[in-house]
Coordinates of C-alpha atoms in Angstrom, one line a residue:
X1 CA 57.4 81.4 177.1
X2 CA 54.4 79.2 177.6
X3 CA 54.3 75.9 179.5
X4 CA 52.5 73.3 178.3
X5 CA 52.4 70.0 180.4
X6 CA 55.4 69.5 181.7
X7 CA 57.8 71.1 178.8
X8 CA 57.9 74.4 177.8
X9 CA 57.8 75.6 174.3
X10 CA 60.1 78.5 173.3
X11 CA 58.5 78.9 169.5
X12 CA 55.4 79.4 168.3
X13 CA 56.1 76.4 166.0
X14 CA 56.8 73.9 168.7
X15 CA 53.1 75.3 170.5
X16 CA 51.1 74.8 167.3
X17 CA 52.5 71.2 167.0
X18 CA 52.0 70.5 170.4
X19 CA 48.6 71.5 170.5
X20 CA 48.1 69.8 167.0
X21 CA 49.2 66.5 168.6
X22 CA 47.4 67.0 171.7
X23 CA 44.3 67.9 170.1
X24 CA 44.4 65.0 167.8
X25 CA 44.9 62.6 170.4
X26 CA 41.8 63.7 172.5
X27 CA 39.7 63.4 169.5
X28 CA 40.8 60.2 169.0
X29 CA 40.0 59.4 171.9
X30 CA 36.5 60.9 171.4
X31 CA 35.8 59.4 167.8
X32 CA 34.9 55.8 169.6
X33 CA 31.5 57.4 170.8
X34 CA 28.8 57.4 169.1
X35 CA 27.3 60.8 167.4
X36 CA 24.7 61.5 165.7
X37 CA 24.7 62.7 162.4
X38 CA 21.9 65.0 160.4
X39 CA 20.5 62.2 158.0
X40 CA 18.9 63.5 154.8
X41 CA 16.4 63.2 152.3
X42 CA 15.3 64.5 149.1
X43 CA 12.8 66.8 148.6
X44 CA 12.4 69.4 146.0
X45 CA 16.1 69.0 145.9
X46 CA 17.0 70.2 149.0
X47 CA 18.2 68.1 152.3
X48 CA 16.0 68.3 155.0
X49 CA 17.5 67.0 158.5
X50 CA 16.0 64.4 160.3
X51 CA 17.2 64.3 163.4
X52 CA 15.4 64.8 166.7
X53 CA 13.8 62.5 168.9
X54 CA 10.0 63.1 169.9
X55 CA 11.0 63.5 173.6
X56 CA 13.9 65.7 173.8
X57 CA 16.8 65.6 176.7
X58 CA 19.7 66.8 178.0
X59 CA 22.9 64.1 177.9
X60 CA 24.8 64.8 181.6
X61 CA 27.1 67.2 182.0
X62 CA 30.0 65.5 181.7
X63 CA 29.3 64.4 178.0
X64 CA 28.2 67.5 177.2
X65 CA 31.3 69.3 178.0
X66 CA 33.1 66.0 176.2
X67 CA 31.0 67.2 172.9
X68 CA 32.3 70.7 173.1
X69 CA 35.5 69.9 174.0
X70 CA 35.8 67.8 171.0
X71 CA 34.4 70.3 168.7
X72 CA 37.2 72.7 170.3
X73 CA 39.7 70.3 169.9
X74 CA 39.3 69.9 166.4
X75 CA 38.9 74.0 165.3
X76 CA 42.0 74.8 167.5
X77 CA 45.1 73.0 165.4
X78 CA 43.4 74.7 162.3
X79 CA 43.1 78.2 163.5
X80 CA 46.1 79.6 161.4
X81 CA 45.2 78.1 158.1
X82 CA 41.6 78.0 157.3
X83 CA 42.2 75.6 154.8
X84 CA 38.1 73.9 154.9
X85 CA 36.8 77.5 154.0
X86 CA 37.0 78.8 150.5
X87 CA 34.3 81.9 151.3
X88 CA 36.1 84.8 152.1
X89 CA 39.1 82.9 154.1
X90 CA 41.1 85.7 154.0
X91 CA 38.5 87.9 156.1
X92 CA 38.4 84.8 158.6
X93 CA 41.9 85.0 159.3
X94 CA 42.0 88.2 160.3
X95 CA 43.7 88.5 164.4
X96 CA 41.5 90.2 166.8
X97 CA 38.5 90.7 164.4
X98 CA 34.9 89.6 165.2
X99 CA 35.5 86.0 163.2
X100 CA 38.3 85.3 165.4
X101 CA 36.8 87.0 168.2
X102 CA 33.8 85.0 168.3
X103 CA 35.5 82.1 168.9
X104 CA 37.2 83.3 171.7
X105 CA 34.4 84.4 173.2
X106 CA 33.0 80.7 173.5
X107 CA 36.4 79.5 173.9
X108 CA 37.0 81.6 177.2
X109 CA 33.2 79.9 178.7
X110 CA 34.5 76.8 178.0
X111 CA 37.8 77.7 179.8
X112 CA 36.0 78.3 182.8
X113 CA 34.4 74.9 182.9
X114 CA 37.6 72.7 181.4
X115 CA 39.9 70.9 183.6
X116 CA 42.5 70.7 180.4
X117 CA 44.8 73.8 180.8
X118 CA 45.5 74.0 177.0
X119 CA 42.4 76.6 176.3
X120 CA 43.5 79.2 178.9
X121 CA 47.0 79.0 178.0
X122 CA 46.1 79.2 174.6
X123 CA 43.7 82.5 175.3
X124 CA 46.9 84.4 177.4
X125 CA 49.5 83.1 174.2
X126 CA 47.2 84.7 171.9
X127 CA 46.6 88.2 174.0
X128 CA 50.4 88.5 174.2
X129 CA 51.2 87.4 170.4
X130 CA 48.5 90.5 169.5
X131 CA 49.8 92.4 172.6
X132 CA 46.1 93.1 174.0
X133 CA 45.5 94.9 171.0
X134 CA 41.7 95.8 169.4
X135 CA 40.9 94.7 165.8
X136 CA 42.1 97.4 163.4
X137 CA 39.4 99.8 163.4
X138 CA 39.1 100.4 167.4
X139 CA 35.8 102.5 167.2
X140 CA 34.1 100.1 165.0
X141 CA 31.9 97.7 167.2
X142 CA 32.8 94.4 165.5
X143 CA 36.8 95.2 166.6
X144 CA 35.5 95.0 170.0
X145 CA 34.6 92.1 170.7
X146 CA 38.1 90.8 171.3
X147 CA 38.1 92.8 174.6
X148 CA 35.9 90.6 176.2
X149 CA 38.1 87.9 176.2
X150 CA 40.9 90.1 177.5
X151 CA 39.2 91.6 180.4
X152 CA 38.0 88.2 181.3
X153 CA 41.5 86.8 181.0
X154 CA 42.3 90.0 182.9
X155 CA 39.7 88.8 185.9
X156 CA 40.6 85.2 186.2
X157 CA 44.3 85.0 185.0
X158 CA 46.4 88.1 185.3
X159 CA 45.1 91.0 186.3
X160 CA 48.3 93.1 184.9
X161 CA 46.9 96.6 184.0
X162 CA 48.6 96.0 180.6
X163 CA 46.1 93.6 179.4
X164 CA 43.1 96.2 179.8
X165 CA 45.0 99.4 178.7
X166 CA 44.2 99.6 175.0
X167 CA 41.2 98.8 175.7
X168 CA 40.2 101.9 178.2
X169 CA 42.3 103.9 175.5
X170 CA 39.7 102.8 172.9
X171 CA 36.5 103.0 174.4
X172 CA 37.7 106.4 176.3
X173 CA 38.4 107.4 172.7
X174 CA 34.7 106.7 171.6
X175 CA 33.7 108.4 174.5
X176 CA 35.3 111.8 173.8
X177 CA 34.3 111.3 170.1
X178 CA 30.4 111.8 171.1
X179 CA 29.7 110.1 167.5
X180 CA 26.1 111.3 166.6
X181 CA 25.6 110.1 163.4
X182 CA 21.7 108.6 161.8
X183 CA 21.7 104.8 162.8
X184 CA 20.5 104.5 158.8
X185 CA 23.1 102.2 157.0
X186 CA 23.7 103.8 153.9
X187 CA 26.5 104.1 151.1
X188 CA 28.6 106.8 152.7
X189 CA 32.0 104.7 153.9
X190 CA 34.7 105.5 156.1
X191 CA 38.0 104.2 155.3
X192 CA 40.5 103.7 158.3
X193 CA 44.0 102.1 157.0
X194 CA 42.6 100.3 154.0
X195 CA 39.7 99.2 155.9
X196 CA 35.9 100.2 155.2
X197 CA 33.1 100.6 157.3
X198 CA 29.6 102.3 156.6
X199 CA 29.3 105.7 158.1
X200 CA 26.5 104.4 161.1
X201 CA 29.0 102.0 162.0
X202 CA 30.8 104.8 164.3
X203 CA 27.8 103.5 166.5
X204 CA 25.9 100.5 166.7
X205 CA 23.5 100.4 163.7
X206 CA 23.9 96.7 163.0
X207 CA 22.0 94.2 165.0
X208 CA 25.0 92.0 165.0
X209 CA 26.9 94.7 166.8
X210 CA 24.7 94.1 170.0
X211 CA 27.0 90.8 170.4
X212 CA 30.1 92.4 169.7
X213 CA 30.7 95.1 171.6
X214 CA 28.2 96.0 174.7
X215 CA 29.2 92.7 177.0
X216 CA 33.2 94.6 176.1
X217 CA 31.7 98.0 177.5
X218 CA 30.1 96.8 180.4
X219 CA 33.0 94.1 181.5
X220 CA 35.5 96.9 181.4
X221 CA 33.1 98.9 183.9
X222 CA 33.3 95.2 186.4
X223 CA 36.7 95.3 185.9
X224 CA 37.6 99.0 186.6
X225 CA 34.8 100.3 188.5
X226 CA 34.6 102.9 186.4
X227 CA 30.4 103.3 185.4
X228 CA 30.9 105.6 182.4
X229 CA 31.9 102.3 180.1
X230 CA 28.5 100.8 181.4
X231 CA 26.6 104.2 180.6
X232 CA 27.8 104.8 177.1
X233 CA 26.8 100.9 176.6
X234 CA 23.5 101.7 178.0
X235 CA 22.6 104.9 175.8
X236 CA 24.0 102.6 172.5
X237 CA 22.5 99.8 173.2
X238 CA 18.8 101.5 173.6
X239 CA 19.2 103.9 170.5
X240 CA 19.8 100.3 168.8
X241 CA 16.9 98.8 170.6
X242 CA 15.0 101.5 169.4
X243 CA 15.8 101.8 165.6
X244 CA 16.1 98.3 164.9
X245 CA 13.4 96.6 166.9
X246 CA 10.2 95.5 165.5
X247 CA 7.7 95.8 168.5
X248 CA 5.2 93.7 166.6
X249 CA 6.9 91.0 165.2
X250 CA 9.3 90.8 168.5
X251 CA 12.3 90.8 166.3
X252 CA 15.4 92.4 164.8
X253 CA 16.3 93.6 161.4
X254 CA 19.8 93.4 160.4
X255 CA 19.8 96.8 160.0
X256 CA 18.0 99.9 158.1
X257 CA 18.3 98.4 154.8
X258 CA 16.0 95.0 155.6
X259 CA 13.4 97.1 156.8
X260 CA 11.4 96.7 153.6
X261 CA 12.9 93.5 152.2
X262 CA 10.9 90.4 151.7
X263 CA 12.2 87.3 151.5
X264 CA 11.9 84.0 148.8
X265 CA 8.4 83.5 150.2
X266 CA 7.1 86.6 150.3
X267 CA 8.2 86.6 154.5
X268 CA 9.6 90.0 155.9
X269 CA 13.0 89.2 156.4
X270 CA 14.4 88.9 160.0
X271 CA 17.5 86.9 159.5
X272 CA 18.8 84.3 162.1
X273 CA 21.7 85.2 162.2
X274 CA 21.2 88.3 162.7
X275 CA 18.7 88.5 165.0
X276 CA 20.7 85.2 167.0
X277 CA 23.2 88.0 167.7
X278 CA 21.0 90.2 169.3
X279 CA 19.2 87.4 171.3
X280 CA 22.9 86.2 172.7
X281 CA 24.2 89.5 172.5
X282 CA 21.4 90.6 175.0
X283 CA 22.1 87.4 177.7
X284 CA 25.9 88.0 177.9
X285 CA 25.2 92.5 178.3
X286 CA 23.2 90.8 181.3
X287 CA 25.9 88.9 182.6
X288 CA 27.7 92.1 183.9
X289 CA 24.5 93.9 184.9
X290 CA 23.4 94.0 188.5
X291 CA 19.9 92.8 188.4
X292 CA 18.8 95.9 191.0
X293 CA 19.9 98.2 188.2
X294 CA 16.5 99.8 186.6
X295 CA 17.9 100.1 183.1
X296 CA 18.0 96.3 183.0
X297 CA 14.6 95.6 182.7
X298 CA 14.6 97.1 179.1
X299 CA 16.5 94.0 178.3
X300 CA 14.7 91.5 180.2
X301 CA 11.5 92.5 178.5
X302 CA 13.0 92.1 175.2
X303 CA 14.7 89.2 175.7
X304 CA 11.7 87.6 177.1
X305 CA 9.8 88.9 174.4
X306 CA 12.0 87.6 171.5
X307 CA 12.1 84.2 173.4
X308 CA 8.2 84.2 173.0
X309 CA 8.6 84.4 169.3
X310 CA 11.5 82.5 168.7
X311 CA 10.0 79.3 170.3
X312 CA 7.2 79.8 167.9
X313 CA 9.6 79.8 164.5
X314 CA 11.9 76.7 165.9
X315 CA 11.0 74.2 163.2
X316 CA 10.5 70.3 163.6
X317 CA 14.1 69.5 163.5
X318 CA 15.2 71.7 166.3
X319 CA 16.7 73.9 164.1
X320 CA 15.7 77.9 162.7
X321 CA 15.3 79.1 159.5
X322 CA 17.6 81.5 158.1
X323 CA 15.0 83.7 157.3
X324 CA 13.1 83.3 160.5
X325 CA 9.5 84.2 158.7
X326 CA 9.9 81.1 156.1
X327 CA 10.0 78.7 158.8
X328 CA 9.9 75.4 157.8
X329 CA 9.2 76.5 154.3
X330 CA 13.1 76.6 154.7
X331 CA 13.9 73.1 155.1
X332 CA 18.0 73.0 155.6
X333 CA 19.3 73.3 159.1
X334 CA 21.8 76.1 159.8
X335 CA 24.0 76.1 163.2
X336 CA 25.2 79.6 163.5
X337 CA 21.8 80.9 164.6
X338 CA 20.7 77.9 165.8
X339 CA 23.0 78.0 168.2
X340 CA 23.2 81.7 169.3
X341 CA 19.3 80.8 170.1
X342 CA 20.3 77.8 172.0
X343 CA 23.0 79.7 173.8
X344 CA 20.0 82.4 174.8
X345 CA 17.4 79.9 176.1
X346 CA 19.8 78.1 177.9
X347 CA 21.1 81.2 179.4
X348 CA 17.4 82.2 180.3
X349 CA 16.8 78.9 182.1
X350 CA 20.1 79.1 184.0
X351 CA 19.5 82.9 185.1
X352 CA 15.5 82.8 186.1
X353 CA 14.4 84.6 183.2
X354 CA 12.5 81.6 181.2
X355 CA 10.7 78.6 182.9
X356 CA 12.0 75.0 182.7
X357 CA 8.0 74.4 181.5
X358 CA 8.1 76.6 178.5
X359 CA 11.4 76.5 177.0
X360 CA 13.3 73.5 178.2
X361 CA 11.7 71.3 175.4
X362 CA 13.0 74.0 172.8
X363 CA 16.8 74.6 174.2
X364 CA 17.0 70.2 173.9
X365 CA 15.9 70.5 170.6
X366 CA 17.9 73.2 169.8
X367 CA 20.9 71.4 171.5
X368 CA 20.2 67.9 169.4
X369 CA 20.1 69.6 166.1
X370 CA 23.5 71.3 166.6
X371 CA 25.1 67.8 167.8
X372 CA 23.6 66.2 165.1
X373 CA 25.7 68.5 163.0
X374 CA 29.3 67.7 164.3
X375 CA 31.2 65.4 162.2
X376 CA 32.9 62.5 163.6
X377 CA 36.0 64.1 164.0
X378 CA 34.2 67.6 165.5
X379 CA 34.0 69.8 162.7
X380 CA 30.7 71.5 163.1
X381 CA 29.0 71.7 159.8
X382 CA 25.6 73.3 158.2
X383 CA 27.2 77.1 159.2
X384 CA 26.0 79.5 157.1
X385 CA 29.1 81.6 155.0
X386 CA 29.7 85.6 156.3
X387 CA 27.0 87.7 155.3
X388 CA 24.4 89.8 156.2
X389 CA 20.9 87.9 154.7
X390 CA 20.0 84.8 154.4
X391 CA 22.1 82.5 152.4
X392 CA 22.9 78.7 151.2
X393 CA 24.6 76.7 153.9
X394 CA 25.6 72.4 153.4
X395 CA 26.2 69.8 155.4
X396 CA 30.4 70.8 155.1
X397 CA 30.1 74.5 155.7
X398 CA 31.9 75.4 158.7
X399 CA 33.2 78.3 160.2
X400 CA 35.1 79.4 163.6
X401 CA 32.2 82.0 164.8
X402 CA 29.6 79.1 164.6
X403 CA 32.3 77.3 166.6
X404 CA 32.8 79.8 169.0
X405 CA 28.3 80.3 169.3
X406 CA 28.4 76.3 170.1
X407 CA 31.1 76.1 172.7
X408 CA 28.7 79.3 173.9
X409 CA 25.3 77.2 174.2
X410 CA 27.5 73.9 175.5
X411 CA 29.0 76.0 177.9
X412 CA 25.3 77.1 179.1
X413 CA 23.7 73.3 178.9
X414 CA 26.7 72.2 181.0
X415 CA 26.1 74.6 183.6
X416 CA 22.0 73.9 183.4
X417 CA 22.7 70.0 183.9
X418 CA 25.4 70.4 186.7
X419 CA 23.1 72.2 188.7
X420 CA 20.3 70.0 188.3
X421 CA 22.6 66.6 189.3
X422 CA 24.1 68.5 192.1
X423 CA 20.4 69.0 193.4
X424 CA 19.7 65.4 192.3
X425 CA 17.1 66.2 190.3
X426 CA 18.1 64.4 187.0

């Protein structure tokens, strides 16, 4: 039974109109503000966004956590249906896969940071509908990333040993396995219940996978004690690093197969997406690794690195292209990186590893372009479609992992801006 307010809900009917209702009426509330919208223009015909101010800033915290709240409010009452996404809907629906998952992820941040109950309550209603449960394919990194949110829930809500157990089943399953295989992505599939996965993806030889499963691995070690979760994610995590790191263009292929691909320009391909993954992936592994440990400085050094070089590709509008390379040759925004770059510099400034004199102008920037993307009622738009490449992506496309990456870099921006009015700085 969950309570919500002061009535309790005995169906999961009665919950999703509750929250429907509730969500409705905050973002009522919230539509009488004023927000900016990406304006547009021809050229070539293609839109090219408009939208940032020559001397970017932070709002205060409170309206940012207003924005993401809104931007919550609105994806939560349409969680179950999907209806705004015709690409691969099915796919986005699936419980306790990485779409979902992602979502959750950002959800849980803005949890933390919330005075409204309704997003932890809906976090523990959700890990007891799917009975803690992985994704489908337990060994497969993207099925993963679900954990996170249970061994946080596990940490700040109920620490009842049933929330973590399939978990520690899983990854002590992985464990045991010893996989071995080539980090090449090739043709050979595995098929698991009905569902496929290349062979390579028995480890981590997708740069995406670097967001969706080591923060998992190295929670569970915070939240048992037990190291060997945090070593396994430390040997993964540097055979990626290895394979699927270009040392002189400071970024990351998708995987093996974009290693000789060039893109509409004539650009090596590094997409954002892709490589947005790595660059958050790598700030929230660091969340849950003691900064006296020697094996993190791998990480800081790439992560500092990438940061370099992604402040060089940020076009004029704030945004990244999807194909990094093309830069502004690529003229439409897209959020979904944009944001998991956000989220990273953000997370930088807040933890020491990038200075306020380098890279505050570029998180601002980063953090206009993505408002100016939210529609009046807080659907976040301009999120490119699931893939693996660069893509097409309009001024409607929305999906709930871009969601999840913005309540993500919000949740970061909040904290950044807190701080600095607490000091009285700002």
């Amino acid at each position: 039974m969950i309570t919500f307010g002061l009535k309790k809900f005995t169906s999961k009917y009665q919950f999703y109109s509750k929250l429907t209702c509730f969500s409705a009426a905050l973002l009522l509330s919230a539509c009488g503000a004023e927000n900016a919208s990406i304006s547009q223009k021809t050229q070539g015909g293609a839109a090219v966004a408009e939208n940032v101010q020559a001397q970017p800033a932070f709002p205060s915290s409170e309206q940012v956590l207003s924005d993401i709240e809104k931007v919550a409010n609105w994806q939560l009452p349409r969680l179950d249906s999907l209806a705004y996404i015709q690409f691969k809907r099915d796919e986005s629906l699936e419980a306790k896969r990485w779409v979902q998952a992602v979502f959750y992820t950002g959800l849980k941040n803005l949890a933390e940071r919330s005075a409204n109950p309704t997003y932890k309550r809906w976090i523990g209603y959700k890990g007891n509908e799917w009975d803690w449960q992985l994704g489908p394919i337990p060994y497969y990194g993207d099925d993963q990333l679900i954990a996170d949110t249970y061994i946080w829930y596990y940490n700040h809500q109920q620490q009842d040993p049933k929330i973590l157990a399939a978990t520690q089943k899983a990854f002590d399953d992985v464990i045991a396995a010893n996989y071995t295989v080539d980090l090449e992505l090739t043709r050979e599939l595995i098929v698991d219940d009905g569902h496929k996965i290349h062979a390579c993806q028995t480890r981590w030889c997708w740069a995406d996978a670097l967001f969706m499963a080591p923060p998992s691995w190295f929670a569970l070690t915070k939240a048992t004690g037990d190291p060997k979760y945090a070593d396994y994610a430390h040997k993964e995590m540097q055979a990626t690093i290895d394979y699927l790191y270009d040392e002189n263009y400071k970024l990351f292929y998708r995987d093996s197969r974009f290693k000789d691909k060039k893109g509409d320009f004539g650009e090596q391909i590094f997409w954002a997406r892709g490589t947005g993954w790595v660059f958050a992936g790598l700030a929230r592994a660091m969340e849950y690794i003691d900064k006296n440990d020697p094996r993190r400085a791998v990480y800081e050094k790439v992560f500092v690195d990438m940061a370099r070089k992604l402040k060089s590709l940020q076009k004029h509008d704030g945004s990244w292209a999807m194909s990094l390379l093309a830069h502004e040759k690529s003229p439409l925004p897209e959020t979904s990186g944009t944001a998991l770059f956000t989220f990273g510099f953000a997370w930088g400034l807040n933890n020491g590893l990038l200075a306020e004199s380098e890279y505050l102008e570029t998180t601002a920037k980063g953090w206009q372009l993505l408002n100016s993307a939210v529609h009046p009622d807080g659907k976040l738009g301009w999120v490119q479609a699931i893939g693996a490449a660069p893509g097409q992506v309009s001024k409607d496309d929305s999906q709930i992992y871009g969601v999840g990456a913005y309540l993500l870099a919000g949740s970061e921006i909040y904290d950044f801006m807190l701080a600095k009015e607490q000091k009285g700085r700002m």
